[in-house]
Tab-separated table of C-alpha atoms in Angstrom:
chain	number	residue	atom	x	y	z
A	22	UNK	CA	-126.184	13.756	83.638
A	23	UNK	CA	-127.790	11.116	81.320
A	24	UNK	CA	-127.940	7.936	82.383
A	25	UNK	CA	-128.647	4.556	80.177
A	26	UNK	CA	-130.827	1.787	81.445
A	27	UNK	CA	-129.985	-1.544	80.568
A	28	UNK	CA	-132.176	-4.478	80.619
A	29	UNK	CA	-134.949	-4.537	83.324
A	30	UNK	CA	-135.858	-8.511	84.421
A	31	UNK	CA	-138.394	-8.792	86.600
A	32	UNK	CA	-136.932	-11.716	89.055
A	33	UNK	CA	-137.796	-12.260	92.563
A	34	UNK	CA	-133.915	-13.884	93.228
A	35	UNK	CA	-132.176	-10.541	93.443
A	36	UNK	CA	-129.337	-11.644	95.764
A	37	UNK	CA	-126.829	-14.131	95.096
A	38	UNK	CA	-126.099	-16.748	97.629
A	39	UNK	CA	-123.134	-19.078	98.487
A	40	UNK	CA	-125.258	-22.167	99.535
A	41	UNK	CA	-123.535	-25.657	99.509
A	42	UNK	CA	-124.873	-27.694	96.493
A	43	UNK	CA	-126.013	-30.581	98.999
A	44	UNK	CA	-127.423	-30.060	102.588
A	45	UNK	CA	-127.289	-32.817	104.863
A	46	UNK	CA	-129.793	-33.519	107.144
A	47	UNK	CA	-128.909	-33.435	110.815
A	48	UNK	CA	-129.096	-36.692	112.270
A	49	UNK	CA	-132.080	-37.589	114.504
A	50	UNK	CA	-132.475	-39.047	117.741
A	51	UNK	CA	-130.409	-39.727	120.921
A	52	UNK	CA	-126.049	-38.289	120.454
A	53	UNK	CA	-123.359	-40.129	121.282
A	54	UNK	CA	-121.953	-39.995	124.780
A	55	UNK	CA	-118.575	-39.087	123.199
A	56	UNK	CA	-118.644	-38.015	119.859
A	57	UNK	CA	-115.292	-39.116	119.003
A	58	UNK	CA	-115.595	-43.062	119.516
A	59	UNK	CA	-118.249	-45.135	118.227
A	60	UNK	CA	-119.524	-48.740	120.133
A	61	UNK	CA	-116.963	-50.480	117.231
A	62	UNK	CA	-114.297	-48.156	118.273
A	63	UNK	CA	-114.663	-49.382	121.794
A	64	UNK	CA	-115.031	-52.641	121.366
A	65	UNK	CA	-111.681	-52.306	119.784
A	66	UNK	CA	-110.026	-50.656	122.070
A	67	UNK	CA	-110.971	-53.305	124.922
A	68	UNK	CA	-109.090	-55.854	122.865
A	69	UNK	CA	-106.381	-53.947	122.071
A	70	UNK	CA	-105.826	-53.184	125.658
A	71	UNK	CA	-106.231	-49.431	125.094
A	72	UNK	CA	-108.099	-47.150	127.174
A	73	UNK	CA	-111.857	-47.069	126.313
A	74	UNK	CA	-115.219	-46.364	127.681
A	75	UNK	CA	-117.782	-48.546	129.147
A	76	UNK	CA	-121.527	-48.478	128.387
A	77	UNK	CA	-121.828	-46.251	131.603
A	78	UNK	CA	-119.487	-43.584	129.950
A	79	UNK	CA	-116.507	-44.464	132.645
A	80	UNK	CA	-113.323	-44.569	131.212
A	81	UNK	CA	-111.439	-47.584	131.710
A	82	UNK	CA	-107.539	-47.458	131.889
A	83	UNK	CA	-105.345	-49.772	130.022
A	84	UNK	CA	-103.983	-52.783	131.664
A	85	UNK	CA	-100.322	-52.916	132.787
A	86	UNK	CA	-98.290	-55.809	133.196
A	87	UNK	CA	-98.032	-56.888	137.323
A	88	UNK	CA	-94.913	-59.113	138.543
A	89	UNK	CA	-97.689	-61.231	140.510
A	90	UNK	CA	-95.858	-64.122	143.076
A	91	UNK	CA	-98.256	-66.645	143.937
A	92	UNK	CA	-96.340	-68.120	147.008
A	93	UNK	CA	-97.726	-71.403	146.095
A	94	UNK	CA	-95.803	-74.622	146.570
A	95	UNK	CA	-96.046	-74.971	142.569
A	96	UNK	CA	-93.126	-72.265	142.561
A	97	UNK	CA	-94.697	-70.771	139.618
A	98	UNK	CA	-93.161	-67.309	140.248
A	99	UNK	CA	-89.647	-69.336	139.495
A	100	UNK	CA	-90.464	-71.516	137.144
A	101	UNK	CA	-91.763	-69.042	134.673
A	102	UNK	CA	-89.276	-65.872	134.619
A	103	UNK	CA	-90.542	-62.011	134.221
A	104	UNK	CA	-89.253	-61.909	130.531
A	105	UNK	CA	-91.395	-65.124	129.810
A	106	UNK	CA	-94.928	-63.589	131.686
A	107	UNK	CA	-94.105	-59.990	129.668
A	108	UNK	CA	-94.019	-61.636	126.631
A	109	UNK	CA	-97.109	-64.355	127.285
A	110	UNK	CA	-99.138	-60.803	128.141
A	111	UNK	CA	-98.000	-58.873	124.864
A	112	UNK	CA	-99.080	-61.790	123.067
A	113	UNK	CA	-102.196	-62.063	124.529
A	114	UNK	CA	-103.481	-58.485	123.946
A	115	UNK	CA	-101.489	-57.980	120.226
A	116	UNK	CA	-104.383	-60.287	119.209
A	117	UNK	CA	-106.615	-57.254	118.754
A	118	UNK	CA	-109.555	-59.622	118.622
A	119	UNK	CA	-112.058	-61.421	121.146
A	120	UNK	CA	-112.599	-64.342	118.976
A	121	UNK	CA	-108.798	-64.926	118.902
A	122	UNK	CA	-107.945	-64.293	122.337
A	123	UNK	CA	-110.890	-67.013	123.405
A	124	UNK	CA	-108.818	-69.386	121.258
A	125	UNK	CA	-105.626	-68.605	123.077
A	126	UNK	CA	-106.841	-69.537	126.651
A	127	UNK	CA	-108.500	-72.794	125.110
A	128	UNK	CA	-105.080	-73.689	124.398
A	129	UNK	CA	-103.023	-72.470	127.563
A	130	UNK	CA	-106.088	-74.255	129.743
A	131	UNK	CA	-106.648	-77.793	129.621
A	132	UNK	CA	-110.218	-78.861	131.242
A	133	UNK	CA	-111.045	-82.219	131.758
A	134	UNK	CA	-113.819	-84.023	134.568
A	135	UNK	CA	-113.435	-84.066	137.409
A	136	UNK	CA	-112.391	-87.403	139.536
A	137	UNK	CA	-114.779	-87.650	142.376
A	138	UNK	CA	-118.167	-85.839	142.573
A	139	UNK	CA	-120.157	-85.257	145.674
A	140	UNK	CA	-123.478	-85.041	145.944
A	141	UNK	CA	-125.846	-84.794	142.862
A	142	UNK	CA	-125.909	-80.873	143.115
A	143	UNK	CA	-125.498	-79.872	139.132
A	144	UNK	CA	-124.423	-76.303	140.563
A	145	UNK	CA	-121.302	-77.572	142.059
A	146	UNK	CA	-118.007	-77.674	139.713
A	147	UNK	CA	-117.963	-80.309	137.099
A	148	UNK	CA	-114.563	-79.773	135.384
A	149	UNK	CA	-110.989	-79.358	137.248
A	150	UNK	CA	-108.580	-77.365	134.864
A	151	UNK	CA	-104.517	-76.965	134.377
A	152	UNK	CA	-103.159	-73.828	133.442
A	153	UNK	CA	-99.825	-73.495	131.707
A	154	UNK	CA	-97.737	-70.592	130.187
A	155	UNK	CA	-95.500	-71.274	127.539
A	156	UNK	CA	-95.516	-75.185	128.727
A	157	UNK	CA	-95.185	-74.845	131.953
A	158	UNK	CA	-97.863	-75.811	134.273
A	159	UNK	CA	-98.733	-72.966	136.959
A	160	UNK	CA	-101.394	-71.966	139.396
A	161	UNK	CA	-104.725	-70.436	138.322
A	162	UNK	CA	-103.809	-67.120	140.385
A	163	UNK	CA	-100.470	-66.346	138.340
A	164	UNK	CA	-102.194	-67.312	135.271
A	165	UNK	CA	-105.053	-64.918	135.774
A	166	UNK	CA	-102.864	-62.343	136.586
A	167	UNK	CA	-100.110	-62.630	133.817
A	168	UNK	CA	-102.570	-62.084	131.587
A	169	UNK	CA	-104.648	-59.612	132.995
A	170	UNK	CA	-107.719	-61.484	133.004
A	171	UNK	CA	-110.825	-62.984	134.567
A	172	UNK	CA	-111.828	-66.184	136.275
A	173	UNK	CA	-115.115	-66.032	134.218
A	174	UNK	CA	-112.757	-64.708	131.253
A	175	UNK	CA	-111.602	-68.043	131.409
A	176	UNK	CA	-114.795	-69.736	132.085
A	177	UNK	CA	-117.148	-68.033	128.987
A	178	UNK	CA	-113.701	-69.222	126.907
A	179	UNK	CA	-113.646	-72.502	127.898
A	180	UNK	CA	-117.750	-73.410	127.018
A	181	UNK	CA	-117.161	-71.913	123.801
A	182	UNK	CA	-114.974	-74.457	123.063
A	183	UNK	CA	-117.133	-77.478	124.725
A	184	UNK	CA	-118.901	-78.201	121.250
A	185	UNK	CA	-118.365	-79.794	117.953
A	186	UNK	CA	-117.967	-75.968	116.338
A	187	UNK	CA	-116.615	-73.440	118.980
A	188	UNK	CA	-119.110	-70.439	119.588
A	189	UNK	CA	-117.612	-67.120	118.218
A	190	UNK	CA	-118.597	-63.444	119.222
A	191	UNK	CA	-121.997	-62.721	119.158
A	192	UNK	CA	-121.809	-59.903	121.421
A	193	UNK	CA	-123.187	-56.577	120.170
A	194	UNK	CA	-124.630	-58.284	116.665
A	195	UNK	CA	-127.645	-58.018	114.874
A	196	UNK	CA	-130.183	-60.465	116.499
A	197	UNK	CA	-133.900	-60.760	116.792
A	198	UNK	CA	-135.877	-58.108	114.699
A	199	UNK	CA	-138.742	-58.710	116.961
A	200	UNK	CA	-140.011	-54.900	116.912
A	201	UNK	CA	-139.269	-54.405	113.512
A	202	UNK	CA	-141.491	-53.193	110.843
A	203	UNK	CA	-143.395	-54.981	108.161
A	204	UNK	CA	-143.084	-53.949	104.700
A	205	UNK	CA	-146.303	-52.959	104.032
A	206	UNK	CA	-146.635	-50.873	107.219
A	207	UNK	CA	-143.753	-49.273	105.737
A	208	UNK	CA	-144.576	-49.059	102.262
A	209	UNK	CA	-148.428	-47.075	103.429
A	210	UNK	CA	-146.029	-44.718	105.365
A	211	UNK	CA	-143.873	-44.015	102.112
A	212	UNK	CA	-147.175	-43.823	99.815
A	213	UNK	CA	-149.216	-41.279	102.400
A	214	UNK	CA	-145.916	-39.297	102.187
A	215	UNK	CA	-145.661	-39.052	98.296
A	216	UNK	CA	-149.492	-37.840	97.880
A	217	UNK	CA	-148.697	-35.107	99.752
A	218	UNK	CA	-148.306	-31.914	97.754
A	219	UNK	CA	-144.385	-30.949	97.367
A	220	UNK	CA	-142.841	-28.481	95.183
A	221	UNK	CA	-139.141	-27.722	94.042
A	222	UNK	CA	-137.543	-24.320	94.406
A	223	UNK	CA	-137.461	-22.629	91.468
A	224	UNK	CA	-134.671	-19.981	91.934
A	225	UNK	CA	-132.643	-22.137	94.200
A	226	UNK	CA	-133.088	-25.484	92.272
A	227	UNK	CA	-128.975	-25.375	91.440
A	228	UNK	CA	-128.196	-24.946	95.305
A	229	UNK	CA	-130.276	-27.521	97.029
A	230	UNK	CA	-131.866	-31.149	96.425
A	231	UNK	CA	-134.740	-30.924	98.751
A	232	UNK	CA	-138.344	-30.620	98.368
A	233	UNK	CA	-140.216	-28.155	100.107
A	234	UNK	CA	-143.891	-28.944	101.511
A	235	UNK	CA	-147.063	-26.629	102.051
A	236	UNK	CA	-146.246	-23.883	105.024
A	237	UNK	CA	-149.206	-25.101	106.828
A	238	UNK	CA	-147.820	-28.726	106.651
A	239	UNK	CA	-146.101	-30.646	109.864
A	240	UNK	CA	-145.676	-33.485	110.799
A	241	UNK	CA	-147.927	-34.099	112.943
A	242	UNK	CA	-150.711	-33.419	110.268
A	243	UNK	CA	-149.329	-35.397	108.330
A	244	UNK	CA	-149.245	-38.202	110.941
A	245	UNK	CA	-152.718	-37.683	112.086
A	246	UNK	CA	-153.774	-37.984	108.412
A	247	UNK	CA	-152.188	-40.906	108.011
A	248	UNK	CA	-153.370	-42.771	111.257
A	249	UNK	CA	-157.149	-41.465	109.935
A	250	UNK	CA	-157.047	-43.392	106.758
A	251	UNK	CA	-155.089	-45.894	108.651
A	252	UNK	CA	-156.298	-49.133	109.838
A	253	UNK	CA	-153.577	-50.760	111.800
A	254	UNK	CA	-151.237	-47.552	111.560
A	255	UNK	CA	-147.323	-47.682	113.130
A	256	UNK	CA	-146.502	-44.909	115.854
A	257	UNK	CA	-145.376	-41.533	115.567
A	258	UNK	CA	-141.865	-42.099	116.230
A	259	UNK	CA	-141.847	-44.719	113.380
A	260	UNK	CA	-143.696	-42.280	111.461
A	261	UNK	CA	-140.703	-39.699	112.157
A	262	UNK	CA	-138.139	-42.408	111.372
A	263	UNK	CA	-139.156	-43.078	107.636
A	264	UNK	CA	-139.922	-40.017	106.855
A	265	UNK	CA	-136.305	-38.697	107.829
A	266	UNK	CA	-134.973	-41.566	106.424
A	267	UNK	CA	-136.632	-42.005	103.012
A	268	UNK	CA	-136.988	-38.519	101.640
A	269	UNK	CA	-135.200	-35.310	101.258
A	270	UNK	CA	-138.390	-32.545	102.131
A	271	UNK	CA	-137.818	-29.374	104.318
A	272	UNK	CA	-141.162	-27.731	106.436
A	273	UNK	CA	-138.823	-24.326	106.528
A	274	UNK	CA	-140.431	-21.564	104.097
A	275	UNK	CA	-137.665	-20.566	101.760
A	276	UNK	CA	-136.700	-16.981	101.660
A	277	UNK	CA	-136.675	-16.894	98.350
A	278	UNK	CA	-140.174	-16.814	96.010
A	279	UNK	CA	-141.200	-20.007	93.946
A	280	UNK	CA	-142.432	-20.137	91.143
A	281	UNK	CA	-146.424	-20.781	90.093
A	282	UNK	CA	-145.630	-21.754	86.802
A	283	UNK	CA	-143.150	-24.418	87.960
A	284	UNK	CA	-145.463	-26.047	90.261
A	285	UNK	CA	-148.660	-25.862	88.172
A	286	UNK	CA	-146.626	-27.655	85.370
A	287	UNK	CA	-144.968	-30.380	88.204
A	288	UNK	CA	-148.477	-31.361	89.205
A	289	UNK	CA	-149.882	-31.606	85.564
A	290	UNK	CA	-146.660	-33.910	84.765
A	291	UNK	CA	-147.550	-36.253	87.716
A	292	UNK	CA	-151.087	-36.661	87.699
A	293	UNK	CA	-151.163	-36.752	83.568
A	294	UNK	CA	-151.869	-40.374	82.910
A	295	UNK	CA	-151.393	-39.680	79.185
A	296	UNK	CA	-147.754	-40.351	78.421
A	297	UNK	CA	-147.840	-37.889	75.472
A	298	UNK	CA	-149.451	-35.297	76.966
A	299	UNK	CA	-146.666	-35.461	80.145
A	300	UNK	CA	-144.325	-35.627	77.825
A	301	UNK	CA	-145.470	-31.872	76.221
A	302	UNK	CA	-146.173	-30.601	79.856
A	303	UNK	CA	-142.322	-31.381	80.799
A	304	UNK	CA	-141.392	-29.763	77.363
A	305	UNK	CA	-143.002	-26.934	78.320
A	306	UNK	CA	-141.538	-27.101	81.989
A	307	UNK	CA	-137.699	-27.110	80.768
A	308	UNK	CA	-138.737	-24.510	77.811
A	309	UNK	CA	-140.202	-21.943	80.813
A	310	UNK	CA	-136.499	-22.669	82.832
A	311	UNK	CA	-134.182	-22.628	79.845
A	312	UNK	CA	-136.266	-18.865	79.576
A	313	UNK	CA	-135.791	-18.163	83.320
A	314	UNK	CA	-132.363	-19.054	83.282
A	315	UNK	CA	-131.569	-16.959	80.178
A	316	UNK	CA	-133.076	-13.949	82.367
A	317	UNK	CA	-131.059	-14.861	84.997
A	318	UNK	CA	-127.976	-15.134	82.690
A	319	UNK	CA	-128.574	-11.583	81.507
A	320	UNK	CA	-129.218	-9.724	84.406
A	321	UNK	CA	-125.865	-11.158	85.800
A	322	UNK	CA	-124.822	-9.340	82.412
A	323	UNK	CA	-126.183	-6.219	83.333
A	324	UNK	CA	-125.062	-6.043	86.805
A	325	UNK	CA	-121.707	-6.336	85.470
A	326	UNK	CA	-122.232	-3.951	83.407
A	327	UNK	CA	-123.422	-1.388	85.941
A	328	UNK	CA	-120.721	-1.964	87.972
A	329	UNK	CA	-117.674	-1.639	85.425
A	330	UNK	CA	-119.291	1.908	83.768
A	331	UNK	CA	-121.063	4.803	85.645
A	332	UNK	CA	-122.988	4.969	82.551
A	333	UNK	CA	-125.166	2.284	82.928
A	334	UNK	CA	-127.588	1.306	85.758
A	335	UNK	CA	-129.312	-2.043	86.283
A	336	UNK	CA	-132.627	-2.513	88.078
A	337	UNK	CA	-134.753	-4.945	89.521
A	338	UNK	CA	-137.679	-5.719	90.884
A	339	UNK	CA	-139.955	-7.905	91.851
A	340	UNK	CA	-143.598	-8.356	89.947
């Protein structure tokens, strides 16, 4: 039986692939304790009066409301009915926010001097305090435990609220930048990273973003070239941090070929000081993949062809 040839192209991508058009990077460094909640997402949680985790990874429960009786001669347990103390803790923990519920003991808590001092000792107590809920005037133990709350709760609230301009939240902010980074320092980093020779994959340049370095390139090398020519040079871990950061380049060899001319003309283009001349050089570039993808275009063609009519046969192979 005769059998017709189409086309030949000589292409090293012979397979087609189903790669995502973006890869992400895995992200570096130490995981989560539990992936589900972030430090915000905690945070939240505690002043929602939800169950949460603490920075040792225990799980905290939620608070519950306790009918607490004092047995003090105040009577508080009388004077303030369950329905009253249910509602006073709702309110408290519907706040959803630490700022907010700071302001809401400053106002159930009045602190004033106190009357007699004895002794010069600055440690002793230097304020007496009244507690009331919903305008009524009760002990410090029902109060505490209406709201489900600390003595120091009430004592961080309270010198918040001892200036001119109360003190908000500050926990868990950005603060200091002691150990960070100059600009330069960074800047060498980024610079002794962009000399180094990259190139683009030629056949795979529609599924992925990324660079690709020299096979015999880690980063190590690279670091130890860069603390060489270094003066005052930042530390490997630094080193690792901008460079996942900042760029997009993979140390994996692809499994599929590049291509010479590609990366011949992608060095001329950068180091070509002439803008003219680049100018022709990346001409020529897209001119050499407007011909490669045209090749591409037909062998798809072909293999289509092959497959719909026993006629024809397509072949490949790589030069």
């Amino acid at each position: 039986m005769h059998t017709k040839v189409s086309h030949v192209v000589a292409d090293a991508d012979v397979q087609e692939g189903n790669l995502d058009k973006e890869r992400i990077r895995p992200r570096k460094g130490r995981k989560r304790k539990h992936a589900n909640v972030s430090r915000s997402g905690n945070k939240e949680n505690r002043n929602s009066n939800r169950d949460y985790f603490n920075y040792k990874g225990k799980k905290i429960q939620a608070k519950t409301f306790i009918d607490f009786d004092c047995k003090c001669t105040m009577k508080c347990h009388d004077n303030v009915s369950l329905e009253i103390r249910k509602i006073e803790f709702e309110r408290f923990w519907s706040l959803k926010s630490y700022d907010s519920q700071v302001t809401f003991i400053a106002a159930g808590v009045q602190q004033f001097p106190k009357k007699r001092l004895y002794g010069r000792d600055p440690d002793k107590r230097q304020f007496s305090r009244r507690y009331n809920i919903h305008g009524q005037i009760v002990c410090k133990s029902i109060y505490l435990k209406t709201l489900g709350i600390t003595s120091f709760r009430v004592h961080t609230a309270l010198k918040k609220f001892r200036g001119v301009i109360p003190i908000t939240d500050q926990r868990g902010q950005k603060q200091g930048g002691y150990n960070k980074l100059a600009d330069d320092k960074v800047q060498k980093v980024v610079d002794q990273i962009n000399r180094i020779p990259k190139y683009t994959s030629h056949y795979r340049r529609e599924a992925t973003t990324a660079q690709f370095l020299p096979p015999d390139v880690t980063i190590q090398k690279m670091f130890e070239m860069y603390r060489l020519e270094t003066e005052n040079p930042v530390s490997f871990s630094s080193y690792k941090k901008i460079f996942y950061e900042r760029f997009n380049l993979k140390f994996k060899s692809l499994k599929k070929d590049t291509c010479n001319t590609c990366d011949t003309l992608n060095m001329k283009a950068t180091n070509e000081a002439n803008l003219n001349k680049q100018q022709e050089i990346k001409k020529q570039h897209e001119n050499h993949l407007e011909n490669a993808e045209g090749a591409q275009k037909l062998r798809r063609q072909d293999f289509k062809l092959a497959k719909e009519n026993d006629e024809y046969e397509c072949l490949t192979f790589d030069l």
